[in-house]
Amino acid sequence: MTWSVEWRASVASLGTMVKFLSLSMLVPLFVSVVYMEDFWVFLVSFVVTAIAGFALEQVDPDPDLGPREALLLVSLAWATASVFGAIPFLLAGLGTESTIGLSLDSMGALIASLVNALFESTSGFTTTGATVLGEISFEQHSHAVLLWRQLIQWLGGMGIIVLMIAILPELAVNGAQLMQSEAPGPDLQKLTPKIAETARALWLIYFGFTVVLVAILFGLHLAGYAPNMDLYNAVAHGFTTLPTGGFSPQAKSIAYFSAAVQWVIIPFMVVAGTNFALFWHVLRGEAKQMYKNSEFRAYTGLIAVFIALLSVVLFRGAAPVLDIGGATEGVAEHSLRTAAFQIGSLLNSTGYANANFVEWSQSAQMLLLFVMFIGGSAGSTGGGIKVVRWLVVIKTIRRQLYATAHPEVIEPVRLAGSVVDEAAIRGIMTFTLLYLVLFGVAAVFFSLDGARIGLDLTVLESVSASLATLGNIGPGFGRLGPFGSYLFFPNTSKLVMIGLMWVGRLEIVPVLAIFVSGLRDR
């Protein structure tokens, strides 16, 4: 067996990505100057990352990316970004009580600090939103560090590689392969003749929605409807709403803010889970494309149905009066707002919370767990299996059952009147099976690994830990709730979770494909 991928080309291109990643550290560096805290942290991180990027570029001065090299680059890019993204966390927490800061007290403490920092960084870049921070506060962490935590989710939302294709012409040669490997969903929709123009269009739409949200949130603050939503918080939550990330510099997440803020964020979460290509059509005066899209109709229909169900459940008393979330029983507006917010947040994997749903009734929690399996739309920043895949899976099962009763009939699977290619159906069924197998195996592993060290995990905690990391959702149930943490898991489980977040963001197949295609018989 021999390795058949020209890895030098992938590593050199990876160096370019790392070099440009260092530039993003100038944002928290500026914030550190404004607040006069952790300046050296981001200066050192910037220099180290930039030097590493330039060094990796020298591996191959003239890289030529083929399909396999493109797969390897995409897989390495997300893992590498997470490694360099962890540097500010480690340096800022050095010598403090931060759970993600570098600890030199013992070998065990050193390993735990490295794992925790990598976990937090991976959760950020993959837009998962799971955290191992023991305390989320400006007393424990600087404004610059917490904004970096927000920014890496924004960078990961539309995709690091897509951004590189948009600004670097040399990567556009194999841009379609790169974007197909990174983009969420079973297929890449090419919007323009040139793939670089498609990448730029997607990022401009993404950037535009972010700016609009930040402006509205800060406008609410200036108008007196959102006292806590200052400019810092407006930017911070703009960075994590559109990528369906879910991180917040506030320990109470969106529950820290007014009802007006929550109502504003709800539609933007729905937007984030929508195929961004549809907005491109809307901007071109082709709004009917949105209505004609069967996935969009199913996505918005599911949201509406689940909001209605959960609203009724909460109105009838499924949630007690909570310190975080207040009372919903018999309060129509609060029941509707809480239901709309949590369905909008968990269905497309955002992970924000405006109530502590782990204290809700079992039926309400099971409804949320079911919703977490659905995912956003293909071509969105949402995680999970994706609505379009479920549509194809359901239609394929229906076809198979019909063919069993009517073997003489040959019936294709159709979406919006178009026949779905059989190869695409096989790919979707393969992905869905792999997803469910990985989910199940990981859930069992977490339970056994916890028992190994005497950690008593409930079934719901093990299941939700697997689903929330593989689906890039973030919060789970029990101790993993929206105001909880993954800190108590052993390092082995955290490392598996890091892997799940990685393969979940890349949608499993590209990661496995590179290992399968990378080896061949002599």
PDB file of C-alpha atoms in Angstrom, residues 114-361:
ATOM      1  CA  LEU A 114      -4.383  21.496  25.966  1.00  0.00           C
ATOM      2  CA  VAL A 115      -7.428  19.281  25.405  1.00  0.00           C
ATOM      3  CA  ASN A 116      -9.787  21.909  26.821  1.00  0.00           C
ATOM      4  CA  ALA A 117      -8.361  24.725  24.692  1.00  0.00           C
ATOM      5  CA  LEU A 118      -8.521  22.561  21.562  1.00  0.00           C
ATOM      6  CA  PHE A 119     -12.095  21.564  22.423  1.00  0.00           C
ATOM      7  CA  GLU A 120     -13.176  25.211  22.783  1.00  0.00           C
ATOM      8  CA  SER A 121     -11.440  26.226  19.558  1.00  0.00           C
ATOM      9  CA  THR A 122     -12.833  23.290  17.580  1.00  0.00           C
ATOM     10  CA  SER A 123     -16.295  24.000  18.951  1.00  0.00           C
ATOM     11  CA  GLY A 124     -15.880  27.573  17.752  1.00  0.00           C
ATOM     12  CA  PHE A 125     -14.632  26.963  14.229  1.00  0.00           C
ATOM     13  CA  THR A 126     -17.134  24.155  13.611  1.00  0.00           C
ATOM     14  CA  THR A 127     -19.910  26.427  14.972  1.00  0.00           C
ATOM     15  CA  THR A 128     -20.874  23.779  17.514  1.00  0.00           C
ATOM     16  CA  GLY A 129     -21.143  26.003  20.572  1.00  0.00           C
ATOM     17  CA  ALA A 130     -20.346  23.326  23.157  1.00  0.00           C
ATOM     18  CA  THR A 131     -18.092  24.747  25.856  1.00  0.00           C
ATOM     19  CA  VAL A 132     -15.677  23.693  28.569  1.00  0.00           C
ATOM     20  CA  LEU A 133     -15.423  27.153  30.101  1.00  0.00           C
ATOM     21  CA  GLY A 134     -15.922  26.844  33.835  1.00  0.00           C
ATOM     22  CA  GLU A 135     -17.000  30.459  34.093  1.00  0.00           C
ATOM     23  CA  ILE A 136     -18.178  32.810  31.344  1.00  0.00           C
ATOM     24  CA  SER A 137     -17.596  36.334  32.620  1.00  0.00           C
ATOM     25  CA  PHE A 138     -15.488  39.405  31.975  1.00  0.00           C
ATOM     26  CA  GLU A 139     -13.974  38.940  35.423  1.00  0.00           C
ATOM     27  CA  GLN A 140     -12.463  35.610  34.338  1.00  0.00           C
ATOM     28  CA  HIS A 141     -11.830  36.311  30.638  1.00  0.00           C
ATOM     29  CA  SER A 142     -10.921  39.478  28.776  1.00  0.00           C
ATOM     30  CA  HIS A 143     -13.162  41.183  26.219  1.00  0.00           C
ATOM     31  CA  ALA A 144     -10.597  40.306  23.546  1.00  0.00           C
ATOM     32  CA  VAL A 145     -10.569  36.577  24.366  1.00  0.00           C
ATOM     33  CA  LEU A 146     -14.352  36.330  24.485  1.00  0.00           C
ATOM     34  CA  LEU A 147     -14.633  38.210  21.172  1.00  0.00           C
ATOM     35  CA  TRP A 148     -12.084  35.846  19.608  1.00  0.00           C
ATOM     36  CA  ARG A 149     -14.327  33.003  20.764  1.00  0.00           C
ATOM     37  CA  GLN A 150     -17.200  34.695  18.904  1.00  0.00           C
ATOM     38  CA  LEU A 151     -15.157  35.555  15.801  1.00  0.00           C
ATOM     39  CA  ILE A 152     -13.927  32.023  15.126  1.00  0.00           C
ATOM     40  CA  GLN A 153     -17.556  30.901  14.881  1.00  0.00           C
ATOM     41  CA  TRP A 154     -18.229  33.596  12.298  1.00  0.00           C
ATOM     42  CA  LEU A 155     -15.176  32.505  10.276  1.00  0.00           C
ATOM     43  CA  GLY A 156     -16.315  28.888  10.412  1.00  0.00           C
ATOM     44  CA  GLY A 157     -19.930  29.622   9.521  1.00  0.00           C
ATOM     45  CA  MET A 158     -19.727  30.129   5.769  1.00  0.00           C
ATOM     46  CA  GLY A 159     -16.469  28.209   5.635  1.00  0.00           C
ATOM     47  CA  ILE A 160     -12.773  29.016   5.815  1.00  0.00           C
ATOM     48  CA  ILE A 161     -12.045  27.437   2.444  1.00  0.00           C
ATOM     49  CA  VAL A 162     -14.952  29.247   0.763  1.00  0.00           C
ATOM     50  CA  LEU A 163     -13.470  32.528   2.035  1.00  0.00           C
ATOM     51  CA  MET A 164     -10.048  31.596   0.690  1.00  0.00           C
ATOM     52  CA  ILE A 165     -11.513  30.765  -2.726  1.00  0.00           C
ATOM     53  CA  ALA A 166     -13.279  34.131  -2.740  1.00  0.00           C
ATOM     54  CA  ILE A 167     -10.049  36.087  -2.253  1.00  0.00           C
ATOM     55  CA  LEU A 168      -7.281  33.846  -3.649  1.00  0.00           C
ATOM     56  CA  PRO A 169      -7.421  33.167  -7.422  1.00  0.00           C
ATOM     57  CA  GLU A 170      -4.937  30.279  -7.227  1.00  0.00           C
ATOM     58  CA  LEU A 171      -7.392  28.241  -5.148  1.00  0.00           C
ATOM     59  CA  ALA A 172     -10.260  28.875  -7.576  1.00  0.00           C
ATOM     60  CA  VAL A 173      -8.805  26.359 -10.071  1.00  0.00           C
ATOM     61  CA  ASN A 174     -10.112  23.486  -7.954  1.00  0.00           C
ATOM     62  CA  GLY A 175     -12.612  25.654  -6.131  1.00  0.00           C
ATOM     63  CA  ALA A 176     -15.633  23.531  -6.993  1.00  0.00           C
ATOM     64  CA  GLN A 177     -14.038  20.434  -5.450  1.00  0.00           C
ATOM     65  CA  LEU A 178     -12.953  22.414  -2.389  1.00  0.00           C
ATOM     66  CA  MET A 179     -16.354  24.021  -1.863  1.00  0.00           C
ATOM     67  CA  GLN A 180     -18.180  20.755  -2.438  1.00  0.00           C
ATOM     68  CA  SER A 181     -16.058  19.129   0.267  1.00  0.00           C
ATOM     69  CA  GLU A 182     -16.643  21.946   2.750  1.00  0.00           C
ATOM     70  CA  ALA A 183     -20.177  23.149   1.997  1.00  0.00           C
ATOM     71  CA  PRO A 184     -22.995  21.746   4.157  1.00  0.00           C
ATOM     72  CA  GLY A 185     -25.426  19.552   2.243  1.00  0.00           C
ATOM     73  CA  PRO A 186     -25.377  16.871  -0.432  1.00  0.00           C
ATOM     74  CA  ASP A 187     -24.683  19.148  -3.408  1.00  0.00           C
ATOM     75  CA  LEU A 188     -23.051  22.456  -4.281  1.00  0.00           C
ATOM     76  CA  GLN A 189     -25.181  24.959  -6.175  1.00  0.00           C
ATOM     77  CA  LYS A 190     -22.970  26.935  -8.544  1.00  0.00           C
ATOM     78  CA  LEU A 191     -24.500  30.414  -8.772  1.00  0.00           C
ATOM     79  CA  THR A 192     -22.135  32.001 -11.295  1.00  0.00           C
ATOM     80  CA  PRO A 193     -19.944  30.763 -14.176  1.00  0.00           C
ATOM     81  CA  LYS A 194     -16.829  31.201 -12.036  1.00  0.00           C
ATOM     82  CA  ILE A 195     -16.639  29.382  -8.715  1.00  0.00           C
ATOM     83  CA  ALA A 196     -14.683  32.248  -7.116  1.00  0.00           C
ATOM     84  CA  GLU A 197     -17.591  34.574  -7.907  1.00  0.00           C
ATOM     85  CA  THR A 198     -19.984  32.099  -6.279  1.00  0.00           C
ATOM     86  CA  ALA A 199     -17.794  32.049  -3.164  1.00  0.00           C
ATOM     87  CA  ARG A 200     -17.703  35.847  -3.052  1.00  0.00           C
ATOM     88  CA  ALA A 201     -21.481  36.068  -3.522  1.00  0.00           C
ATOM     89  CA  LEU A 202     -22.127  33.688  -0.628  1.00  0.00           C
ATOM     90  CA  TRP A 203     -19.726  35.487   1.685  1.00  0.00           C
ATOM     91  CA  LEU A 204     -21.119  38.920   0.779  1.00  0.00           C
ATOM     92  CA  ILE A 205     -24.670  37.754   1.566  1.00  0.00           C
ATOM     93  CA  TYR A 206     -23.422  36.258   4.829  1.00  0.00           C
ATOM     94  CA  PHE A 207     -21.551  39.468   5.691  1.00  0.00           C
ATOM     95  CA  GLY A 208     -24.558  41.596   4.778  1.00  0.00           C
ATOM     96  CA  PHE A 209     -26.937  39.706   7.070  1.00  0.00           C
ATOM     97  CA  THR A 210     -24.371  39.979   9.882  1.00  0.00           C
ATOM     98  CA  VAL A 211     -24.086  43.757   9.480  1.00  0.00           C
ATOM     99  CA  VAL A 212     -27.885  44.154   9.410  1.00  0.00           C
ATOM    100  CA  LEU A 213     -28.312  42.128  12.587  1.00  0.00           C
ATOM    101  CA  VAL A 214     -25.575  44.047  14.421  1.00  0.00           C
ATOM    102  CA  ALA A 215     -27.173  47.354  13.356  1.00  0.00           C
ATOM    103  CA  ILE A 216     -30.644  46.296  14.545  1.00  0.00           C
ATOM    104  CA  LEU A 217     -29.381  44.979  17.891  1.00  0.00           C
ATOM    105  CA  PHE A 218     -27.375  48.116  18.618  1.00  0.00           C
ATOM    106  CA  GLY A 219     -30.293  50.228  17.376  1.00  0.00           C
ATOM    107  CA  LEU A 220     -32.541  48.556  19.972  1.00  0.00           C
ATOM    108  CA  HIS A 221     -29.989  49.496  22.608  1.00  0.00           C
ATOM    109  CA  LEU A 222     -29.908  53.135  21.502  1.00  0.00           C
ATOM    110  CA  ALA A 223     -33.720  53.237  21.436  1.00  0.00           C
ATOM    111  CA  GLY A 224     -33.921  51.948  25.004  1.00  0.00           C
ATOM    112  CA  TYR A 225     -35.402  48.510  24.207  1.00  0.00           C
ATOM    113  CA  ALA A 226     -32.229  46.547  24.960  1.00  0.00           C
ATOM    114  CA  PRO A 227     -30.265  48.048  27.898  1.00  0.00           C
ATOM    115  CA  ASN A 228     -27.657  45.252  27.935  1.00  0.00           C
ATOM    116  CA  MET A 229     -27.105  45.120  24.162  1.00  0.00           C
ATOM    117  CA  ASP A 230     -24.194  47.558  23.856  1.00  0.00           C
ATOM    118  CA  LEU A 231     -21.990  47.705  20.742  1.00  0.00           C
ATOM    119  CA  TYR A 232     -19.669  44.960  22.001  1.00  0.00           C
ATOM    120  CA  ASN A 233     -22.552  42.548  22.609  1.00  0.00           C
ATOM    121  CA  ALA A 234     -24.229  43.487  19.327  1.00  0.00           C
ATOM    122  CA  VAL A 235     -21.074  42.635  17.365  1.00  0.00           C
ATOM    123  CA  ALA A 236     -20.411  39.529  19.459  1.00  0.00           C
ATOM    124  CA  HIS A 237     -23.880  38.098  18.819  1.00  0.00           C
ATOM    125  CA  GLY A 238     -23.814  39.110  15.168  1.00  0.00           C
ATOM    126  CA  PHE A 239     -20.697  36.939  14.917  1.00  0.00           C
ATOM    127  CA  THR A 240     -22.485  33.859  16.315  1.00  0.00           C
ATOM    128  CA  THR A 241     -26.083  34.115  15.083  1.00  0.00           C
ATOM    129  CA  LEU A 242     -25.533  33.945  11.318  1.00  0.00           C
ATOM    130  CA  PRO A 243     -23.079  31.018  11.543  1.00  0.00           C
ATOM    131  CA  THR A 244     -25.546  29.153  13.825  1.00  0.00           C
ATOM    132  CA  GLY A 245     -22.753  29.102  16.396  1.00  0.00           C
ATOM    133  CA  GLY A 246     -24.403  29.849  19.709  1.00  0.00           C
ATOM    134  CA  PHE A 247     -21.459  31.143  21.742  1.00  0.00           C
ATOM    135  CA  SER A 248     -22.204  34.181  23.881  1.00  0.00           C
ATOM    136  CA  PRO A 249     -19.958  36.306  26.112  1.00  0.00           C
ATOM    137  CA  GLN A 250     -22.847  36.272  28.604  1.00  0.00           C
ATOM    138  CA  ALA A 251     -23.304  33.277  30.926  1.00  0.00           C
ATOM    139  CA  LYS A 252     -27.089  33.494  30.505  1.00  0.00           C
ATOM    140  CA  SER A 253     -26.829  33.479  26.705  1.00  0.00           C
ATOM    141  CA  ILE A 254     -29.716  35.386  25.059  1.00  0.00           C
ATOM    142  CA  ALA A 255     -31.764  35.149  28.265  1.00  0.00           C
ATOM    143  CA  TYR A 256     -29.516  37.966  29.503  1.00  0.00           C
ATOM    144  CA  PHE A 257     -31.186  40.324  27.031  1.00  0.00           C
ATOM    145  CA  SER A 258     -34.663  41.794  26.631  1.00  0.00           C
ATOM    146  CA  ALA A 259     -37.632  40.192  24.893  1.00  0.00           C
ATOM    147  CA  ALA A 260     -37.133  42.630  21.983  1.00  0.00           C
ATOM    148  CA  VAL A 261     -33.638  41.218  21.371  1.00  0.00           C
ATOM    149  CA  GLN A 262     -34.976  37.662  21.437  1.00  0.00           C
ATOM    150  CA  TRP A 263     -37.700  38.459  18.887  1.00  0.00           C
ATOM    151  CA  VAL A 264     -35.110  40.060  16.582  1.00  0.00           C
ATOM    152  CA  ILE A 265     -32.703  37.121  16.759  1.00  0.00           C
ATOM    153  CA  ILE A 266     -35.377  34.495  15.971  1.00  0.00           C
ATOM    154  CA  PRO A 267     -35.822  35.371  12.251  1.00  0.00           C
ATOM    155  CA  PHE A 268     -32.053  35.688  11.807  1.00  0.00           C
ATOM    156  CA  MET A 269     -31.583  32.168  13.163  1.00  0.00           C
ATOM    157  CA  VAL A 270     -34.165  30.973  10.632  1.00  0.00           C
ATOM    158  CA  VAL A 271     -32.271  32.855   7.907  1.00  0.00           C
ATOM    159  CA  ALA A 272     -29.005  31.225   8.976  1.00  0.00           C
ATOM    160  CA  GLY A 273     -30.545  27.776   8.511  1.00  0.00           C
ATOM    161  CA  THR A 274     -31.771  28.625   5.007  1.00  0.00           C
ATOM    162  CA  ASN A 275     -29.863  27.822   1.819  1.00  0.00           C
ATOM    163  CA  PHE A 276     -27.929  31.046   1.147  1.00  0.00           C
ATOM    164  CA  ALA A 277     -28.170  30.463  -2.598  1.00  0.00           C
ATOM    165  CA  LEU A 278     -31.882  31.305  -2.313  1.00  0.00           C
ATOM    166  CA  PHE A 279     -31.041  34.796  -1.094  1.00  0.00           C
ATOM    167  CA  TRP A 280     -28.818  35.246  -4.138  1.00  0.00           C
ATOM    168  CA  HIS A 281     -31.854  34.494  -6.312  1.00  0.00           C
ATOM    169  CA  VAL A 282     -33.958  36.946  -4.303  1.00  0.00           C
ATOM    170  CA  LEU A 283     -31.378  39.692  -4.848  1.00  0.00           C
ATOM    171  CA  ARG A 284     -31.554  38.991  -8.588  1.00  0.00           C
ATOM    172  CA  GLY A 285     -35.328  39.474  -8.559  1.00  0.00           C
ATOM    173  CA  GLU A 286     -36.071  35.748  -8.619  1.00  0.00           C
ATOM    174  CA  ALA A 287     -37.941  35.511  -5.310  1.00  0.00           C
ATOM    175  CA  LYS A 288     -40.166  32.733  -6.659  1.00  0.00           C
ATOM    176  CA  GLN A 289     -37.140  30.423  -6.489  1.00  0.00           C
ATOM    177  CA  MET A 290     -37.485  30.492  -2.712  1.00  0.00           C
ATOM    178  CA  TYR A 291     -41.123  29.390  -2.762  1.00  0.00           C
ATOM    179  CA  LYS A 292     -40.440  26.765  -5.448  1.00  0.00           C
ATOM    180  CA  ASN A 293     -37.669  25.220  -3.359  1.00  0.00           C
ATOM    181  CA  SER A 294     -39.102  22.110  -1.702  1.00  0.00           C
ATOM    182  CA  GLU A 295     -36.483  22.083   1.042  1.00  0.00           C
ATOM    183  CA  PHE A 296     -37.264  25.684   2.032  1.00  0.00           C
ATOM    184  CA  ARG A 297     -40.980  24.923   2.195  1.00  0.00           C
ATOM    185  CA  ALA A 298     -40.329  21.855   4.333  1.00  0.00           C
ATOM    186  CA  TYR A 299     -37.848  23.736   6.540  1.00  0.00           C
ATOM    187  CA  THR A 300     -40.173  26.654   7.292  1.00  0.00           C
ATOM    188  CA  GLY A 301     -43.159  24.304   7.609  1.00  0.00           C
ATOM    189  CA  LEU A 302     -41.360  22.164  10.193  1.00  0.00           C
ATOM    190  CA  ILE A 303     -40.360  25.244  12.162  1.00  0.00           C
ATOM    191  CA  ALA A 304     -43.952  26.509  12.196  1.00  0.00           C
ATOM    192  CA  VAL A 305     -45.395  23.126  13.260  1.00  0.00           C
ATOM    193  CA  PHE A 306     -42.867  22.580  16.062  1.00  0.00           C
ATOM    194  CA  ILE A 307     -43.256  26.140  17.336  1.00  0.00           C
ATOM    195  CA  ALA A 308     -47.026  25.623  17.527  1.00  0.00           C
ATOM    196  CA  LEU A 309     -46.610  22.288  19.354  1.00  0.00           C
ATOM    197  CA  LEU A 310     -44.072  23.573  21.854  1.00  0.00           C
ATOM    198  CA  SER A 311     -46.037  26.785  22.463  1.00  0.00           C
ATOM    199  CA  VAL A 312     -49.090  24.760  23.484  1.00  0.00           C
ATOM    200  CA  VAL A 313     -46.985  22.444  25.679  1.00  0.00           C
ATOM    201  CA  LEU A 314     -45.352  25.398  27.461  1.00  0.00           C
ATOM    202  CA  PHE A 315     -48.618  27.317  27.787  1.00  0.00           C
ATOM    203  CA  ARG A 316     -50.158  24.286  29.495  1.00  0.00           C
ATOM    204  CA  GLY A 317     -47.405  24.141  32.116  1.00  0.00           C
ATOM    205  CA  ALA A 318     -44.491  22.071  30.777  1.00  0.00           C
ATOM    206  CA  ALA A 319     -42.004  24.534  32.278  1.00  0.00           C
ATOM    207  CA  PRO A 320     -41.909  25.608  35.925  1.00  0.00           C
ATOM    208  CA  VAL A 321     -41.200  29.212  36.862  1.00  0.00           C
ATOM    209  CA  LEU A 322     -37.471  29.450  36.179  1.00  0.00           C
ATOM    210  CA  ASP A 323     -34.746  31.803  37.350  1.00  0.00           C
ATOM    211  CA  ILE A 324     -33.586  31.855  33.705  1.00  0.00           C
ATOM    212  CA  GLY A 325     -36.640  31.914  31.484  1.00  0.00           C
ATOM    213  CA  GLY A 326     -39.382  33.023  33.836  1.00  0.00           C
ATOM    214  CA  ALA A 327     -42.967  31.741  33.694  1.00  0.00           C
ATOM    215  CA  THR A 328     -44.625  30.430  30.512  1.00  0.00           C
ATOM    216  CA  GLU A 329     -47.700  28.668  31.924  1.00  0.00           C
ATOM    217  CA  GLY A 330     -50.756  30.645  30.917  1.00  0.00           C
ATOM    218  CA  VAL A 331     -48.620  33.441  29.387  1.00  0.00           C
ATOM    219  CA  ALA A 332     -49.252  33.404  25.629  1.00  0.00           C
ATOM    220  CA  GLU A 333     -46.529  35.818  24.477  1.00  0.00           C
ATOM    221  CA  HIS A 334     -43.833  34.251  26.620  1.00  0.00           C
ATOM    222  CA  SER A 335     -44.825  30.714  25.606  1.00  0.00           C
ATOM    223  CA  LEU A 336     -44.740  31.646  21.921  1.00  0.00           C
ATOM    224  CA  ARG A 337     -41.449  33.562  22.212  1.00  0.00           C
ATOM    225  CA  THR A 338     -39.733  30.792  24.156  1.00  0.00           C
ATOM    226  CA  ALA A 339     -40.992  28.103  21.773  1.00  0.00           C
ATOM    227  CA  ALA A 340     -40.059  30.094  18.659  1.00  0.00           C
ATOM    228  CA  PHE A 341     -36.620  30.860  20.038  1.00  0.00           C
ATOM    229  CA  GLN A 342     -35.727  27.320  21.115  1.00  0.00           C
ATOM    230  CA  ILE A 343     -37.098  25.645  17.983  1.00  0.00           C
ATOM    231  CA  GLY A 344     -35.322  28.195  15.787  1.00  0.00           C
ATOM    232  CA  SER A 345     -32.141  27.648  17.777  1.00  0.00           C
ATOM    233  CA  LEU A 346     -32.034  23.846  18.026  1.00  0.00           C
ATOM    234  CA  LEU A 347     -33.551  22.773  14.713  1.00  0.00           C
ATOM    235  CA  ASN A 348     -30.736  24.369  12.720  1.00  0.00           C
ATOM    236  CA  SER A 349     -28.033  23.869  15.410  1.00  0.00           C
ATOM    237  CA  THR A 350     -27.548  27.459  16.614  1.00  0.00           C
ATOM    238  CA  GLY A 351     -27.550  26.505  20.286  1.00  0.00           C
ATOM    239  CA  TYR A 352     -28.637  29.808  21.842  1.00  0.00           C
ATOM    240  CA  ALA A 353     -31.037  29.654  24.780  1.00  0.00           C
ATOM    241  CA  ASN A 354     -33.554  32.019  26.334  1.00  0.00           C
ATOM    242  CA  ALA A 355     -34.695  29.491  28.952  1.00  0.00           C
ATOM    243  CA  ASN A 356     -33.191  26.607  30.888  1.00  0.00           C
ATOM    244  CA  PHE A 357     -34.994  23.851  28.996  1.00  0.00           C
ATOM    245  CA  VAL A 358     -33.377  21.028  31.012  1.00  0.00           C
ATOM    246  CA  GLU A 359     -35.928  21.889  33.732  1.00  0.00           C
ATOM    247  CA  TRP A 360     -38.873  21.470  31.373  1.00  0.00           C
ATOM    248  CA  SER A 361     -41.124  18.410  31.413  1.00  0.00           C
TER     249      SER A 361
END
